[in-house]
PDB file of C-alpha atoms in Angstrom:
ATOM      1  CA  MET O  80     153.016 -10.520  65.501  1.00 45.00           C
ATOM      2  CA  PRO O  81     152.968 -13.998  67.155  1.00 56.00           C
ATOM      3  CA  VAL O  82     149.867 -16.084  66.900  1.00 58.00           C
ATOM      4  CA  THR O  83     148.202 -16.937  70.202  1.00 63.00           C
ATOM      5  CA  ALA O  84     145.894 -19.872  70.790  1.00 62.00           C
ATOM      6  CA  ARG O  85     144.358 -21.232  73.979  1.00 66.00           C
ATOM      7  CA  VAL O  86     145.237 -24.858  74.518  1.00 62.00           C
ATOM      8  CA  PRO O  87     143.411 -26.854  77.169  1.00 60.00           C
ATOM      9  CA  LEU O  88     145.668 -28.223  79.891  1.00 63.00           C
ATOM     10  CA  GLY O  89     145.520 -31.920  79.687  1.00 62.00           C
ATOM     11  CA  ASP O  90     144.035 -34.093  76.997  1.00 59.00           C
ATOM     12  CA  PRO O  91     140.445 -35.128  77.673  1.00 59.00           C
ATOM     13  CA  ASP O  92     141.403 -38.743  76.933  1.00 62.00           C
ATOM     14  CA  GLY O  93     144.284 -38.695  79.410  1.00 63.00           C
ATOM     15  CA  ARG O  94     147.040 -38.945  76.843  1.00 70.00           C
ATOM     16  CA  SER O  95     150.380 -37.195  77.301  1.00 85.00           C
ATOM     17  CA  ARG O  96     150.220 -35.646  73.809  1.00 88.00           C
ATOM     18  CA  TRP O  97     147.546 -34.449  71.482  1.00 89.00           C
ATOM     19  CA  THR O  98     147.056 -32.262  68.440  1.00 90.00           C
ATOM     20  CA  VAL O  99     145.350 -28.868  68.205  1.00 89.00           C
ATOM     21  CA  ASP O 100     144.284 -27.114  65.019  1.00 89.00           C
ATOM     22  CA  HIS O 101     144.354 -23.335  65.001  1.00 86.00           C
ATOM     23  CA  ASP O 102     143.948 -20.957  62.107  1.00 86.00           C
ATOM     24  CA  GLY O 103     144.506 -23.681  59.538  1.00 90.00           C
ATOM     25  CA  ARG O 104     147.689 -25.134  61.137  1.00 91.00           C
ATOM     26  CA  GLY O 105     148.200 -28.254  63.208  1.00 94.00           C
ATOM     27  CA  TYR O 106     150.194 -28.249  66.427  1.00 94.00           C
ATOM     28  CA  LEU O 107     151.380 -31.041  68.660  1.00 95.00           C
ATOM     29  CA  VAL O 108     151.098 -30.488  72.424  1.00 93.00           C
ATOM     30  CA  ILE O 109     153.327 -32.718  74.562  1.00 93.00           C
ATOM     31  CA  ASP O 110     152.891 -32.880  78.341  1.00 91.00           C
ATOM     32  CA  LEU O 111     156.244 -33.844  79.767  1.00 90.00           C
ATOM     33  CA  GLY O 112     154.951 -33.729  83.343  1.00 86.00           C
ATOM     34  CA  ASP O 113     156.942 -30.701  84.417  1.00 87.00           C
ATOM     35  CA  ARG O 114     156.240 -28.638  81.288  1.00 89.00           C
ATOM     36  CA  LEU O 115     154.297 -28.427  78.073  1.00 91.00           C
ATOM     37  CA  VAL O 116     156.014 -28.414  74.713  1.00 95.00           C
ATOM     38  CA  VAL O 117     154.239 -27.223  71.551  1.00 94.00           C
ATOM     39  CA  THR O 118     155.623 -28.135  68.140  1.00 96.00           C
ATOM     40  CA  ASP O 119     154.309 -28.261  64.631  1.00 96.00           C
ATOM     41  CA  ALA O 120     152.176 -31.370  64.210  1.00 97.00           C
ATOM     42  CA  LEU O 121     154.091 -32.551  61.157  1.00 97.00           C
ATOM     43  CA  CYS O 122     157.748 -33.501  60.772  1.00 97.00           C
ATOM     44  CA  PRO O 123     159.724 -30.896  58.770  1.00 95.00           C
ATOM     45  CA  HIS O 124     161.501 -33.664  56.861  1.00 93.00           C
ATOM     46  CA  LYS O 125     158.580 -35.446  55.072  1.00 93.00           C
ATOM     47  CA  GLN O 126     155.459 -33.967  56.759  1.00 95.00           C
ATOM     48  CA  THR O 127     154.808 -37.205  58.742  1.00 96.00           C
ATOM     49  CA  PRO O 128     152.408 -36.717  61.689  1.00 97.00           C
ATOM     50  CA  LEU O 129     154.420 -36.605  64.896  1.00 97.00           C
ATOM     51  CA  LEU O 130     151.568 -37.607  67.214  1.00 96.00           C
ATOM     52  CA  ASP O 131     152.753 -41.256  67.309  1.00 94.00           C
ATOM     53  CA  GLY O 132     156.410 -40.425  67.635  1.00 96.00           C
ATOM     54  CA  VAL O 133     158.527 -41.897  70.424  1.00 94.00           C
ATOM     55  CA  ILE O 134     159.847 -39.714  73.203  1.00 94.00           C
ATOM     56  CA  ARG O 135     163.359 -40.886  74.161  1.00 93.00           C
ATOM     57  CA  ASP O 136     166.399 -39.174  75.722  1.00 93.00           C
ATOM     58  CA  GLY O 137     164.785 -35.749  75.636  1.00 94.00           C
ATOM     59  CA  CYS O 138     163.876 -36.118  71.959  1.00 96.00           C
ATOM     60  CA  LEU O 139     160.783 -36.668  69.908  1.00 97.00           C
ATOM     61  CA  VAL O 140     161.564 -39.325  67.313  1.00 97.00           C
ATOM     62  CA  CYS O 141     159.495 -39.152  64.119  1.00 97.00           C
ATOM     63  CA  PRO O 142     157.745 -42.436  63.343  1.00 95.00           C
ATOM     64  CA  GLY O 143     158.325 -41.985  59.596  1.00 94.00           C
ATOM     65  CA  HIS O 144     162.075 -41.795  59.147  1.00 92.00           C
ATOM     66  CA  TRP O 145     163.353 -41.744  62.754  1.00 95.00           C
ATOM     67  CA  TYR O 146     164.582 -38.169  62.780  1.00 96.00           C
ATOM     68  CA  ALA O 147     165.188 -37.229  66.429  1.00 97.00           C
ATOM     69  CA  PHE O 148     164.245 -33.679  67.513  1.00 97.00           C
ATOM     70  CA  ASP O 149     165.476 -32.188  70.813  1.00 97.00           C
ATOM     71  CA  LEU O 150     162.444 -31.060  72.818  1.00 97.00           C
ATOM     72  CA  ALA O 151     164.437 -28.256  74.480  1.00 96.00           C
ATOM     73  CA  THR O 152     165.730 -26.631  71.330  1.00 97.00           C
ATOM     74  CA  GLY O 153     163.952 -28.232  68.396  1.00 97.00           C
ATOM     75  CA  GLY O 154     167.308 -29.125  66.851  1.00 97.00           C
ATOM     76  CA  CYS O 155     167.463 -32.288  64.811  1.00 97.00           C
ATOM     77  CA  ARG O 156     170.068 -34.762  66.059  1.00 95.00           C
ATOM     78  CA  THR O 157     169.808 -36.762  62.841  1.00 92.00           C
ATOM     79  CA  ALA O 158     170.215 -34.279  60.020  1.00 92.00           C
ATOM     80  CA  ARG O 159     171.350 -30.697  59.615  1.00 88.00           C
ATOM     81  CA  ASP O 160     168.899 -27.970  58.591  1.00 89.00           C
ATOM     82  CA  THR O 161     165.845 -30.020  59.570  1.00 93.00           C
ATOM     83  CA  ASP O 162     164.988 -28.453  62.949  1.00 96.00           C
ATOM     84  CA  LEU O 163     161.472 -28.830  64.423  1.00 97.00           C
ATOM     85  CA  ARG O 164     159.754 -25.546  65.192  1.00 96.00           C
ATOM     86  CA  LEU O 165     158.971 -25.106  68.868  1.00 96.00           C
ATOM     87  CA  HIS O 166     156.319 -22.624  69.836  1.00 93.00           C
ATOM     88  CA  PRO O 167     156.348 -20.565  73.049  1.00 91.00           C
ATOM     89  CA  VAL O 168     154.135 -21.694  75.856  1.00 88.00           C
ATOM     90  CA  VAL O 169     152.622 -19.264  78.340  1.00 83.00           C
ATOM     91  CA  GLU O 170     150.751 -20.611  81.364  1.00 74.00           C
TER      92      GLU O 170
END
């Protein structure tokens, strides 16, 4: 059964991304303007926090080792078998 959590729309500090903890796990919420993307808060490669990653060319780039994750699919453009988990968003 999927886990469901309420996430506030918009960060209170006006940032375009923020983290949410739910049931012992951290999630990263990214507001792309036309949609929200929710991922795990940590990079699957070395567990680096993704909050300060760079968004470029439709990807979230990890600040630790520069792995680039496609924000539409979660696929890693840098290394095989290192996909970022994307979580469904229901508005």
